[in-house]
Amino acid sequence: MRRPALAALLGLAVLPGFAAAQPVPNPPSGPGMMRGPGWRHEGNRPEDPAAFLMKFYAANTTHDGHLTLAQAKAAGMGPIAEHFTEIDTKHHGYITPYDIEAWRLDAMARRLELRADQLRAQD
């Protein structure tokens, strides 16, 4: 009777060690963070926001929450690398997920304004 209980207790003591060995990034969160129809990638297919954040943090090899142009290129983040200077509006030499979201929302706003102008012209 004691041996199974001891084995179960030992097993429970080892499990947290396995969980701690897997670092999990803390993606930014907040109302509307990384959501909406403007959150797209190549091919104009919707991209899962959580998957994008995981890709961002995997590409961030320095683990400081800032993505450099070299890191974006090395991770194969084509659109982000191509538009890096547009996204880095403060000219820090790095971008954050918030910078990327702001850039994407600005692009979506420009598209919506253009479409609104087209619709107004039809009247």
PDB file of C-alpha atoms in Angstrom:
ATOM      1  CA  MET A   1       0.000   0.000   0.000  1.00  0.00           C
ATOM      2  CA  ARG A   2       2.836   2.398   0.761  1.00  0.00           C
ATOM      3  CA  ARG A   3       4.741   1.760  -2.464  1.00  0.00           C
ATOM      4  CA  PRO A   4       1.986   2.879  -4.877  1.00  0.00           C
ATOM      5  CA  ALA A   5       1.359   5.977  -2.785  1.00  0.00           C
ATOM      6  CA  LEU A   6       5.088   6.734  -2.702  1.00  0.00           C
ATOM      7  CA  ALA A   7       5.362   6.201  -6.483  1.00  0.00           C
ATOM      8  CA  ALA A   8       2.383   8.507  -7.105  1.00  0.00           C
ATOM      9  CA  LEU A   9       3.854  11.173  -4.830  1.00  0.00           C
ATOM     10  CA  LEU A  10       7.224  10.904  -6.543  1.00  0.00           C
ATOM     11  CA  GLY A  11       5.509  11.190  -9.947  1.00  0.00           C
ATOM     12  CA  LEU A  12       3.709  14.339  -8.858  1.00  0.00           C
ATOM     13  CA  ALA A  13       6.983  15.813  -7.633  1.00  0.00           C
ATOM     14  CA  VAL A  14       8.638  15.242 -11.044  1.00  0.00           C
ATOM     15  CA  LEU A  15       5.811  16.615 -13.251  1.00  0.00           C
ATOM     16  CA  PRO A  16       6.299  20.304 -12.346  1.00  0.00           C
ATOM     17  CA  GLY A  17       9.930  19.962 -13.452  1.00  0.00           C
ATOM     18  CA  PHE A  18       8.802  18.927 -16.928  1.00  0.00           C
ATOM     19  CA  ALA A  19       6.373  21.843 -17.111  1.00  0.00           C
ATOM     20  CA  ALA A  20       9.040  24.316 -15.972  1.00  0.00           C
ATOM     21  CA  ALA A  21      11.427  23.075 -18.668  1.00  0.00           C
ATOM     22  CA  GLN A  22       9.133  24.435 -21.385  1.00  0.00           C
ATOM     23  CA  PRO A  23       9.421  28.239 -21.525  1.00  0.00           C
ATOM     24  CA  VAL A  24       6.163  29.865 -22.513  1.00  0.00           C
ATOM     25  CA  PRO A  25       6.291  33.441 -23.804  1.00  0.00           C
ATOM     26  CA  ASN A  26       3.951  36.017 -22.360  1.00  0.00           C
ATOM     27  CA  PRO A  27       2.265  37.529 -25.401  1.00  0.00           C
ATOM     28  CA  PRO A  28       0.805  40.984 -24.985  1.00  0.00           C
ATOM     29  CA  SER A  29      -2.898  41.076 -24.389  1.00  0.00           C
ATOM     30  CA  GLY A  30      -5.601  43.613 -24.100  1.00  0.00           C
ATOM     31  CA  PRO A  31      -8.869  44.703 -25.637  1.00  0.00           C
ATOM     32  CA  GLY A  32      -8.715  44.105 -29.370  1.00  0.00           C
ATOM     33  CA  MET A  33      -5.071  43.030 -29.374  1.00  0.00           C
ATOM     34  CA  MET A  34      -4.264  41.095 -32.547  1.00  0.00           C
ATOM     35  CA  ARG A  35      -7.847  40.659 -33.689  1.00  0.00           C
ATOM     36  CA  GLY A  36     -10.068  41.695 -36.512  1.00  0.00           C
ATOM     37  CA  PRO A  37     -10.236  41.430 -40.257  1.00  0.00           C
ATOM     38  CA  GLY A  38      -7.065  43.485 -40.759  1.00  0.00           C
ATOM     39  CA  TRP A  39      -4.923  40.799 -39.193  1.00  0.00           C
ATOM     40  CA  ARG A  40      -3.794  39.087 -42.379  1.00  0.00           C
ATOM     41  CA  HIS A  41      -0.715  37.632 -43.964  1.00  0.00           C
ATOM     42  CA  GLU A  42       0.347  36.703 -47.477  1.00  0.00           C
ATOM     43  CA  GLY A  43      -2.387  35.295 -49.660  1.00  0.00           C
ATOM     44  CA  ASN A  44      -4.963  37.400 -47.809  1.00  0.00           C
ATOM     45  CA  ARG A  45      -5.919  34.469 -45.560  1.00  0.00           C
ATOM     46  CA  PRO A  46      -6.665  35.228 -41.920  1.00  0.00           C
ATOM     47  CA  GLU A  47      -3.777  34.412 -39.605  1.00  0.00           C
ATOM     48  CA  ASP A  48      -4.335  33.069 -36.124  1.00  0.00           C
ATOM     49  CA  PRO A  49      -3.211  35.827 -33.714  1.00  0.00           C
ATOM     50  CA  ALA A  50      -1.819  33.353 -31.191  1.00  0.00           C
ATOM     51  CA  ALA A  51       0.160  31.603 -33.920  1.00  0.00           C
ATOM     52  CA  PHE A  52       1.553  34.931 -35.082  1.00  0.00           C
ATOM     53  CA  LEU A  53       2.640  35.852 -31.561  1.00  0.00           C
ATOM     54  CA  MET A  54       4.310  32.482 -31.121  1.00  0.00           C
ATOM     55  CA  LYS A  55       6.148  33.040 -34.411  1.00  0.00           C
ATOM     56  CA  PHE A  56       7.134  36.549 -33.282  1.00  0.00           C
ATOM     57  CA  TYR A  57       8.526  35.339 -29.968  1.00  0.00           C
ATOM     58  CA  ALA A  58      10.290  32.396 -31.615  1.00  0.00           C
ATOM     59  CA  ALA A  59      11.962  34.825 -34.039  1.00  0.00           C
ATOM     60  CA  ASN A  60      12.963  37.096 -31.144  1.00  0.00           C
ATOM     61  CA  THR A  61      16.151  35.209 -30.325  1.00  0.00           C
ATOM     62  CA  THR A  62      17.279  37.816 -27.784  1.00  0.00           C
ATOM     63  CA  HIS A  63      14.031  37.334 -25.816  1.00  0.00           C
ATOM     64  CA  ASP A  64      13.657  41.060 -25.173  1.00  0.00           C
ATOM     65  CA  GLY A  65      10.278  41.557 -26.870  1.00  0.00           C
ATOM     66  CA  HIS A  66      11.889  43.476 -29.741  1.00  0.00           C
ATOM     67  CA  LEU A  67      12.247  42.081 -33.237  1.00  0.00           C
ATOM     68  CA  THR A  68      15.065  43.367 -35.432  1.00  0.00           C
ATOM     69  CA  LEU A  69      15.078  43.317 -39.221  1.00  0.00           C
ATOM     70  CA  ALA A  70      17.672  40.532 -39.223  1.00  0.00           C
ATOM     71  CA  GLN A  71      15.536  38.420 -36.877  1.00  0.00           C
ATOM     72  CA  ALA A  72      12.441  38.963 -39.026  1.00  0.00           C
ATOM     73  CA  LYS A  73      14.320  37.931 -42.174  1.00  0.00           C
ATOM     74  CA  ALA A  74      15.864  34.882 -40.479  1.00  0.00           C
ATOM     75  CA  ALA A  75      12.410  33.748 -39.301  1.00  0.00           C
ATOM     76  CA  GLY A  76      10.917  34.040 -42.784  1.00  0.00           C
ATOM     77  CA  MET A  77       8.526  36.842 -41.830  1.00  0.00           C
ATOM     78  CA  GLY A  78       8.464  38.248 -45.372  1.00  0.00           C
ATOM     79  CA  PRO A  79       5.810  40.988 -45.158  1.00  0.00           C
ATOM     80  CA  ILE A  80       7.146  42.170 -41.805  1.00  0.00           C
ATOM     81  CA  ALA A  81      10.720  42.305 -43.134  1.00  0.00           C
ATOM     82  CA  GLU A  82       9.622  44.033 -46.370  1.00  0.00           C
ATOM     83  CA  HIS A  83       7.743  46.765 -44.507  1.00  0.00           C
ATOM     84  CA  PHE A  84      10.074  46.985 -41.504  1.00  0.00           C
ATOM     85  CA  THR A  85      10.864  50.686 -41.973  1.00  0.00           C
ATOM     86  CA  GLU A  86       7.141  51.502 -42.233  1.00  0.00           C
ATOM     87  CA  ILE A  87       6.415  49.546 -39.055  1.00  0.00           C
ATOM     88  CA  ASP A  88       9.349  51.050 -37.118  1.00  0.00           C
ATOM     89  CA  THR A  89       7.876  54.558 -37.016  1.00  0.00           C
ATOM     90  CA  LYS A  90      10.039  55.596 -34.052  1.00  0.00           C
ATOM     91  CA  HIS A  91      13.239  54.470 -35.848  1.00  0.00           C
ATOM     92  CA  HIS A  92      14.475  52.371 -32.929  1.00  0.00           C
ATOM     93  CA  GLY A  93      15.822  49.607 -35.154  1.00  0.00           C
ATOM     94  CA  TYR A  94      13.363  47.111 -33.710  1.00  0.00           C
ATOM     95  CA  ILE A  95       9.617  46.525 -33.624  1.00  0.00           C
ATOM     96  CA  THR A  96       7.171  45.068 -31.120  1.00  0.00           C
ATOM     97  CA  PRO A  97       3.887  43.200 -31.637  1.00  0.00           C
ATOM     98  CA  TYR A  98       2.126  46.480 -30.836  1.00  0.00           C
ATOM     99  CA  ASP A  99       4.000  48.236 -33.651  1.00  0.00           C
ATOM    100  CA  ILE A 100       2.961  45.492 -36.073  1.00  0.00           C
ATOM    101  CA  GLU A 101      -0.662  45.686 -35.001  1.00  0.00           C
ATOM    102  CA  ALA A 102      -0.666  49.484 -35.346  1.00  0.00           C
ATOM    103  CA  TRP A 103       0.810  49.175 -38.854  1.00  0.00           C
ATOM    104  CA  ARG A 104      -1.796  46.596 -39.861  1.00  0.00           C
ATOM    105  CA  LEU A 105      -4.650  48.662 -38.431  1.00  0.00           C
ATOM    106  CA  ASP A 106      -3.367  51.753 -40.277  1.00  0.00           C
ATOM    107  CA  ALA A 107      -3.272  49.751 -43.511  1.00  0.00           C
ATOM    108  CA  MET A 108      -6.806  48.504 -42.891  1.00  0.00           C
ATOM    109  CA  ALA A 109      -7.991  52.074 -42.215  1.00  0.00           C
ATOM    110  CA  ARG A 110      -6.431  53.244 -45.493  1.00  0.00           C
ATOM    111  CA  ARG A 111      -8.181  50.433 -47.387  1.00  0.00           C
ATOM    112  CA  LEU A 112     -11.508  51.283 -45.753  1.00  0.00           C
ATOM    113  CA  GLU A 113     -11.126  55.001 -46.524  1.00  0.00           C
ATOM    114  CA  LEU A 114     -10.330  54.169 -50.149  1.00  0.00           C
ATOM    115  CA  ARG A 115     -13.384  51.917 -50.367  1.00  0.00           C
ATOM    116  CA  ALA A 116     -15.570  54.587 -48.738  1.00  0.00           C
ATOM    117  CA  ASP A 117     -14.340  57.126 -51.309  1.00  0.00           C
ATOM    118  CA  GLN A 118     -15.167  54.683 -54.119  1.00  0.00           C
ATOM    119  CA  LEU A 119     -18.670  54.154 -52.745  1.00  0.00           C
ATOM    120  CA  ARG A 120     -19.208  57.905 -52.351  1.00  0.00           C
ATOM    121  CA  ALA A 121     -18.149  58.413 -55.973  1.00  0.00           C
ATOM    122  CA  GLN A 122     -20.835  55.952 -57.132  1.00  0.00           C
ATOM    123  CA  ASP A 123     -23.650  58.060 -55.648  1.00  0.00           C
TER     124      ASP A 123
END
